[in-house]
Short mmCIF file of C-alpha atoms and ligand atoms in Angstrom, two decimals:
data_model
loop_
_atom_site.label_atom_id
_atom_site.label_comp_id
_atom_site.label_asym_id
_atom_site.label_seq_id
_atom_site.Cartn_x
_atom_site.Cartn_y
_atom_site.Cartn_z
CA UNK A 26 24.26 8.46 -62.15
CA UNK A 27 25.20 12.01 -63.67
CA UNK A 28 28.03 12.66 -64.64
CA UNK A 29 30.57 15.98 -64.30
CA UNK A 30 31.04 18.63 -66.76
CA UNK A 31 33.68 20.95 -67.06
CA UNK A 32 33.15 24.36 -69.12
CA UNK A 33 36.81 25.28 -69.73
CA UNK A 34 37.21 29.02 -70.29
CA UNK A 35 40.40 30.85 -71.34
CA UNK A 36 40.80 34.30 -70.35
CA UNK A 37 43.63 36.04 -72.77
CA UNK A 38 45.31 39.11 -71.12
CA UNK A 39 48.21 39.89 -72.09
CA UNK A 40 50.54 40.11 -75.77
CA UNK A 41 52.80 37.37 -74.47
CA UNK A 42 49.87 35.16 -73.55
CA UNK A 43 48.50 35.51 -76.74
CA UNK A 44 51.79 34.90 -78.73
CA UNK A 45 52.95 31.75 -76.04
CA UNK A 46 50.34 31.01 -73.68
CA UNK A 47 47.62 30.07 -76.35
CA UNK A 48 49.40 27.87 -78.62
CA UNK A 49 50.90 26.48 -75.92
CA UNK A 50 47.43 25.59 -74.60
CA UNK A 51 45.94 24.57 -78.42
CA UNK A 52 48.90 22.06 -78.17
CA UNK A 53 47.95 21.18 -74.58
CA UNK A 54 44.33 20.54 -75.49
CA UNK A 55 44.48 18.82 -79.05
CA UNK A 56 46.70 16.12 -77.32
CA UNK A 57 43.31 15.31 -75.28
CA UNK A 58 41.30 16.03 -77.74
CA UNK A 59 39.08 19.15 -75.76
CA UNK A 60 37.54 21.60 -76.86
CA UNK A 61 37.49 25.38 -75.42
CA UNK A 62 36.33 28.95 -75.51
CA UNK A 63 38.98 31.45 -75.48
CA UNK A 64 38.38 35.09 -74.56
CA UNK A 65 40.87 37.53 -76.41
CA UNK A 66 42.20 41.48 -75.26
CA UNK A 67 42.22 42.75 -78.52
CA UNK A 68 43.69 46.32 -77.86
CA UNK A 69 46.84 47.41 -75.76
CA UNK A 70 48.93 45.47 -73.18
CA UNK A 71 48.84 47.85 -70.52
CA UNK A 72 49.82 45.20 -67.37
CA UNK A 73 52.60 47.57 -65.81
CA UNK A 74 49.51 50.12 -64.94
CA UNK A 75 48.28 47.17 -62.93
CA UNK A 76 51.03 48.39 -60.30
CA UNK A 77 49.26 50.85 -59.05
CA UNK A 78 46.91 48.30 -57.49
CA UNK A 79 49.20 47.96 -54.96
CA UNK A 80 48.31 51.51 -53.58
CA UNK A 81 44.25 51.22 -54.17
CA UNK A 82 43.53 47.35 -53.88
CA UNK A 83 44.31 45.93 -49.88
CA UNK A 84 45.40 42.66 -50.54
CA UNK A 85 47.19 43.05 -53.85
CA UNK A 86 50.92 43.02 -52.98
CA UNK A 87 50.51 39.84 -50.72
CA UNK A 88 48.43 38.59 -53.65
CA UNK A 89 51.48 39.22 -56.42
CA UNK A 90 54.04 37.67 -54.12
CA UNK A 91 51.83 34.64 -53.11
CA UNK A 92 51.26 33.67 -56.33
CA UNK A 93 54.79 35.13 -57.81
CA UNK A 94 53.35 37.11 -60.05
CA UNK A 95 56.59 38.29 -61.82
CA UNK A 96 57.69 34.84 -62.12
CA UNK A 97 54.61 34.31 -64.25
CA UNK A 98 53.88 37.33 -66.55
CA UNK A 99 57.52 37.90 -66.84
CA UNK A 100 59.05 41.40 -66.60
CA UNK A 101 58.35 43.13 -70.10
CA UNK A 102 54.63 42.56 -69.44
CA UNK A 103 55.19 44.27 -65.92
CA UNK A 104 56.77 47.34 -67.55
CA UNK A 105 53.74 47.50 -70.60
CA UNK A 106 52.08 50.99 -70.56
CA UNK A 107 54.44 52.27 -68.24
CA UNK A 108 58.74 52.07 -69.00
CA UNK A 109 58.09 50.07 -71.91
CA UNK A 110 55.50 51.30 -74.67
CA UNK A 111 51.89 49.43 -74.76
CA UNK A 112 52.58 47.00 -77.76
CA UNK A 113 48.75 46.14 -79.27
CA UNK A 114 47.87 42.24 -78.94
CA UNK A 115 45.45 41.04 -81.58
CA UNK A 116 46.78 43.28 -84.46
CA UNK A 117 49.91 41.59 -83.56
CA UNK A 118 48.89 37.98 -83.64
CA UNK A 119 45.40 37.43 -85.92
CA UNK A 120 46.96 33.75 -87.10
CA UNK A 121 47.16 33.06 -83.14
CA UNK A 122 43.18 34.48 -83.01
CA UNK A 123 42.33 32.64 -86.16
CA UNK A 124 44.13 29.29 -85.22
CA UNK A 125 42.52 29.30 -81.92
CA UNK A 126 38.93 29.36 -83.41
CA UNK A 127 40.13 26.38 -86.70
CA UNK A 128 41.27 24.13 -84.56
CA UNK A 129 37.48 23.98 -83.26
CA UNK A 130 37.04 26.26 -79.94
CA UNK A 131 35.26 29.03 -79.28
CA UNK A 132 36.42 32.69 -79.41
CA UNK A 133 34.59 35.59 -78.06
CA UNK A 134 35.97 39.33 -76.96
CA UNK A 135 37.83 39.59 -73.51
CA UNK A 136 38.18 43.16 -73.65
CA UNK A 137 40.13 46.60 -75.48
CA UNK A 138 42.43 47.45 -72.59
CA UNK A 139 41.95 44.95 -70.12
CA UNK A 140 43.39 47.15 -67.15
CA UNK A 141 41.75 49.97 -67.97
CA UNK A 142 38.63 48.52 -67.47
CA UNK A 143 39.50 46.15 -64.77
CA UNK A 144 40.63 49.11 -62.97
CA UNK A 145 38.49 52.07 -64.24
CA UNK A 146 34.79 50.87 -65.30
CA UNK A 147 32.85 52.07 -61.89
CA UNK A 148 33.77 55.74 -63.38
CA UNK A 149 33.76 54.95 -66.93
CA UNK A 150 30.76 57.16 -68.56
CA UNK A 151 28.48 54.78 -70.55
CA UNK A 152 29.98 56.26 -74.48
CA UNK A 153 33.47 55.01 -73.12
CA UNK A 154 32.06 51.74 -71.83
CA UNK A 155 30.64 51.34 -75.01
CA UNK A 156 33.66 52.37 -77.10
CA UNK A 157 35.31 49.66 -75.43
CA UNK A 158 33.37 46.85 -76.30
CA UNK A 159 32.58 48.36 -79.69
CA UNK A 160 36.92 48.73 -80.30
CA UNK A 161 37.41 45.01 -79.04
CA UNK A 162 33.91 44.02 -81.48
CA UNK A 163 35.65 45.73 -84.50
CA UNK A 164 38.91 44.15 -84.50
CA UNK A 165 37.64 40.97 -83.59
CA UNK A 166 35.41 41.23 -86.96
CA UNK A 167 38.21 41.99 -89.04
CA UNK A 168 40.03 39.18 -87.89
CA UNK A 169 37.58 36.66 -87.48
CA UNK A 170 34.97 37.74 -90.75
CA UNK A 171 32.05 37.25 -88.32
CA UNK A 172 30.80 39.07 -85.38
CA UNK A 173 31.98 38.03 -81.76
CA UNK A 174 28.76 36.29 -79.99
CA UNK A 175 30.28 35.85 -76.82
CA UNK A 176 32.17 38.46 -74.27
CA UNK A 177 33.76 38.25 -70.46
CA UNK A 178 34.67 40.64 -68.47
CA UNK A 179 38.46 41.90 -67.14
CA UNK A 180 38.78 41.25 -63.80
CA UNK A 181 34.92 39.94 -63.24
CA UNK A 182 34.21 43.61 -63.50
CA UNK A 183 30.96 44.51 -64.53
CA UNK A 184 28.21 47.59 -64.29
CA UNK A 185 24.61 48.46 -65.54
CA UNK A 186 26.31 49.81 -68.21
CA UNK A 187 28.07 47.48 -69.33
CA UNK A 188 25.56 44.34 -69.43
CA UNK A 189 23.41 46.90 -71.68
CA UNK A 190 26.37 47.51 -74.40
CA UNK A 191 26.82 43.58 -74.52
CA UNK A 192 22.80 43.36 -74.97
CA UNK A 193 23.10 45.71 -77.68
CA UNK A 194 25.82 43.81 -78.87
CA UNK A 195 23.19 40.79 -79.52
CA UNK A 196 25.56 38.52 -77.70
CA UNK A 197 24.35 34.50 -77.40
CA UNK A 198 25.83 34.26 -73.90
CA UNK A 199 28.63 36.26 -71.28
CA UNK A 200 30.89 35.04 -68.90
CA UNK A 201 31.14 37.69 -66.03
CA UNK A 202 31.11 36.69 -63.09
CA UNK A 203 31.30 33.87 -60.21
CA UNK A 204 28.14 31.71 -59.50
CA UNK A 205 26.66 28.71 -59.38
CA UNK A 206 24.57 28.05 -62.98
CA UNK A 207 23.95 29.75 -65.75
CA UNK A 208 21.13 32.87 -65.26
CA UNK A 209 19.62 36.14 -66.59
CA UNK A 210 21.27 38.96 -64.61
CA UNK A 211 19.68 41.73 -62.53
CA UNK A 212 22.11 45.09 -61.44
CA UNK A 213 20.76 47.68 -59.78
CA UNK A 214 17.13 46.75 -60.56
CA UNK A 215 17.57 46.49 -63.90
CA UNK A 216 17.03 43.58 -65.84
CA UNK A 217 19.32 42.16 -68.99
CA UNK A 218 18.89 39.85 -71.35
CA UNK A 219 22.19 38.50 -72.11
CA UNK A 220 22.82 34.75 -70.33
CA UNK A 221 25.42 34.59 -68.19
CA UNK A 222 27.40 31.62 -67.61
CA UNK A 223 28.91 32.14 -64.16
CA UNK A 224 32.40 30.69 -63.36
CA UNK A 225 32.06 28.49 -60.60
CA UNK A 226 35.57 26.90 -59.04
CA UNK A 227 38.18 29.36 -58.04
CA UNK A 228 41.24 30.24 -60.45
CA UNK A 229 44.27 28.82 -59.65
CA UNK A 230 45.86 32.02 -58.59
CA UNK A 231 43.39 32.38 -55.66
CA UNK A 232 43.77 28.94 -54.67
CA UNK A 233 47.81 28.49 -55.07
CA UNK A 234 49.84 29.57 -51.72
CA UNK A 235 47.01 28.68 -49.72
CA UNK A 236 45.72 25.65 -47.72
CA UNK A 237 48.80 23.86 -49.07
CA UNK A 238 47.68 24.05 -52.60
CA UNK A 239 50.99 23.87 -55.16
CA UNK A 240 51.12 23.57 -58.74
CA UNK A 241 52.25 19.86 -58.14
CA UNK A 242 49.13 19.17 -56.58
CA UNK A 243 46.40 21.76 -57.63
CA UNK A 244 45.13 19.13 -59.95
CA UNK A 245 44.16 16.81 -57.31
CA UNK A 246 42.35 20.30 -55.76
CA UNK A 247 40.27 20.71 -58.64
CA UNK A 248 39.36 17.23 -59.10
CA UNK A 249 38.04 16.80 -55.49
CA UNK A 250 36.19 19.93 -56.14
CA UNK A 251 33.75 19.18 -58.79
CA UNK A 252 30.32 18.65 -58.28
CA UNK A 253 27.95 16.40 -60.16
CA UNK A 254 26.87 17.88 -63.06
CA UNK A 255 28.02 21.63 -64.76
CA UNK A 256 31.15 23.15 -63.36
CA UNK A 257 33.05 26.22 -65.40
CA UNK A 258 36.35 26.26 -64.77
CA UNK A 259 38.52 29.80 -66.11
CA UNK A 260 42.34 29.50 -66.93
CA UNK A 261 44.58 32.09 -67.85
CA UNK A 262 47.02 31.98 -71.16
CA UNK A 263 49.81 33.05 -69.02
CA UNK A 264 49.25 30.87 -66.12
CA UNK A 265 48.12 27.42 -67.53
CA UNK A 266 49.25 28.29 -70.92
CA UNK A 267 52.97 29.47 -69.08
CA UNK A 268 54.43 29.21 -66.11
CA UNK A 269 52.09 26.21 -65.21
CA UNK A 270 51.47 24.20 -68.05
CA UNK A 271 52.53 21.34 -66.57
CA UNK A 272 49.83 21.23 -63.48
CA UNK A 273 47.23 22.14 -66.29
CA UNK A 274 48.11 18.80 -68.38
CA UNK A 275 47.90 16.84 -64.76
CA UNK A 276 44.56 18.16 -64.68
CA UNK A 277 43.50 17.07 -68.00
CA UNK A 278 44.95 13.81 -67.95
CA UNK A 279 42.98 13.50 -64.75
CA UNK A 280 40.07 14.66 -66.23
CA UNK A 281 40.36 11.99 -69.04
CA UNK A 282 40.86 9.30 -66.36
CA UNK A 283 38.07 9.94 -64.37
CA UNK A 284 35.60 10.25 -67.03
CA UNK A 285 35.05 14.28 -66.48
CA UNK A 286 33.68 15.63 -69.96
CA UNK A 287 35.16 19.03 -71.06
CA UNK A 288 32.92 21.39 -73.15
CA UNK A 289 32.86 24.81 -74.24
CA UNK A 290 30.38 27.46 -72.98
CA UNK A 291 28.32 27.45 -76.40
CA UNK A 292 27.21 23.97 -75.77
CA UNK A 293 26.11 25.07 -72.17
CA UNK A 294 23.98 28.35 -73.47
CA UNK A 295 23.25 26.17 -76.48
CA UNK A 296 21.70 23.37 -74.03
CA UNK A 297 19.99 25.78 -71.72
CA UNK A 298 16.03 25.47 -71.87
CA UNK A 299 15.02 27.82 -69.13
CA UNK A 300 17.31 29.91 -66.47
CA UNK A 301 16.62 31.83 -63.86
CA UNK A 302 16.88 35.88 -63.27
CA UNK A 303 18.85 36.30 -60.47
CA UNK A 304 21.15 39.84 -58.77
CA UNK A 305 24.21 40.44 -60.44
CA UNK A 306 26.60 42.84 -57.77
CA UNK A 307 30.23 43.32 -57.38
CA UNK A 308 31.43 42.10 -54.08
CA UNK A 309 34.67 40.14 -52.36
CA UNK A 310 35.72 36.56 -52.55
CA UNK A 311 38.45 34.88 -51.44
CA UNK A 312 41.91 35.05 -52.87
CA UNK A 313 41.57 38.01 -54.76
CA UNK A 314 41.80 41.80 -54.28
CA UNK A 315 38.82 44.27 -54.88
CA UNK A 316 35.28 43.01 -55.85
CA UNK A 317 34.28 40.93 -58.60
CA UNK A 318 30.57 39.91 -60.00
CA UNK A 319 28.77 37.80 -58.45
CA UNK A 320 25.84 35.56 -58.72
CA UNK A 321 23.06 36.45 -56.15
CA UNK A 322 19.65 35.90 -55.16
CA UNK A 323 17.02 34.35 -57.47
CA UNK A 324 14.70 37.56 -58.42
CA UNK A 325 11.17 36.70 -59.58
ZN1 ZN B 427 41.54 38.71 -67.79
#
């Protein structure tokens, strides 16, 4: 019989998620003894400039409320970059960065200024693409001592551009997108040579709101949605690091309980003989608004 594998991957957005939500979930995660890979915005918090999703993105207000946004980001970090000044995450909180990675995860780069690429990297010109990842791979040097071998993108947001900057970046492995396994991507007819490893369930906020999914039961979601084998599984700081840690600990105690071995997403790249080239190309899924990457067709 196989068994199931959960890839846990921690996307870090915002200053207070690095200064509560990640301790909160080293805490959360020694007590079971797993480990993770963490994905850090090293540059400004600029969520209040998220707001203006609500005018370009259909789907975004109904989104916020369903999922109570404000509740869980709190309102400073829905005022950064707008009433309140953009306060600067990493160079605020290396010990969090440096704890994260000596307590035995994995750290890579989430991003400079998450929003502004989430919202902006379609029109970004490829010297401001690359100033972005080369910002976020600076910092994250000078905190770390060693070069970041990992990177995922804001938002699922990708472009040509930007899987050549993270193959120039000599990278072991991404996390971009939303797929099924782990493969070489292909965007606009070019080919990269960066693995990706593709989330593959749905983050809790698409999922929470709907089909009767709450965060008293969203464990008992996930669990009946693994499949034999490799499943990658992204949380957020803020979400199960915040305002619900307790439905994340549910989850790992049921994980522990039913025998469901978490791992980072070095040992999957690290354990990867061959994988596939397959399309890379931003499109809609369910629960969220605007496109994200995701895993197509098998190119040969
Ligand atoms: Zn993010």
């Amino acid at each position: 019989m196989r068994s199931k594998f959960v890839a846990l991957k921690v996307d870090v957005d915002t200053y207070a998620g690095t200064r509560d939500g990640v301790p909160n979930l080293l805490a959360d995660m020694a007590r079971f003894g797993v480990k993770a890979t963490f994905y850090f915005s090293m540059g400004p918090d600029n969520s209040g400039k998220a707001i203006r999703r609500i005018f370009t993105r259909p789907g975004f207000l109904k989104k916020m409320l369903r999922t109570r946004a404000p509740a869980a980001y709190g309102i400073k970090t829905m005022l950064y970059g707008t009433l309140l000044p953009a306060p600067m995450i990493a160079e605020s909180f290396p010990h969090v960065l440096r704890d994260t990675e000596q307590q035995g995860h994995e750290v890579g780069i989430h991003c400079w200024d998450h929003v502004k690429w989430h919202d902006y990297l379609p029109w970004f010109p490829k010297h401001l693409t690359a100033m972005e990842l080369g910002r976020g791979s600076a910092l994250f040097e000078e905190i770390f001592g060693h070069r970041a071998t990992t990177t995922a993108a804001p938002g699922w947001t990708v472009s040509p551009d930007s899987l050549e900057v993270q193959d120039a970046l000599g990278l072991s492995y991404s996390s971009d997108g939303r797929g099924t396994a782990p493969f070489y991507p292909v965007m606009a007819g070019r080919r990269f040579r960066t693995l990706q490893i593709p989330t593959t369930l749905p983050t809790a906020d698409e999922v929470l709101g709907e089909n009767g999914v709450t965060p008293d039961n969203i464990h008992e979601f996930y669990c009946s949605s693994l499949k034999e084998g490799l499943n990658v599984l992204t949380i957020h700081a803020e979400l199960e690091g915040g305002s619900i840690r307790s439905a994340f600990v549910r989850l790992l105690e049921r994980f522990q309980a039913d025998g469901v071995r978490c791992i980072t997403l070095g040992e999957v790249a690290r354990e990867m003989i061959s994988a596939p080239a397959c399309e890379l190309f931003m499109g809609e899924i369910p629960g969220r608004a605007g496109n994200v990457a995701i895993q197509g067709d098998v190119i040969p």
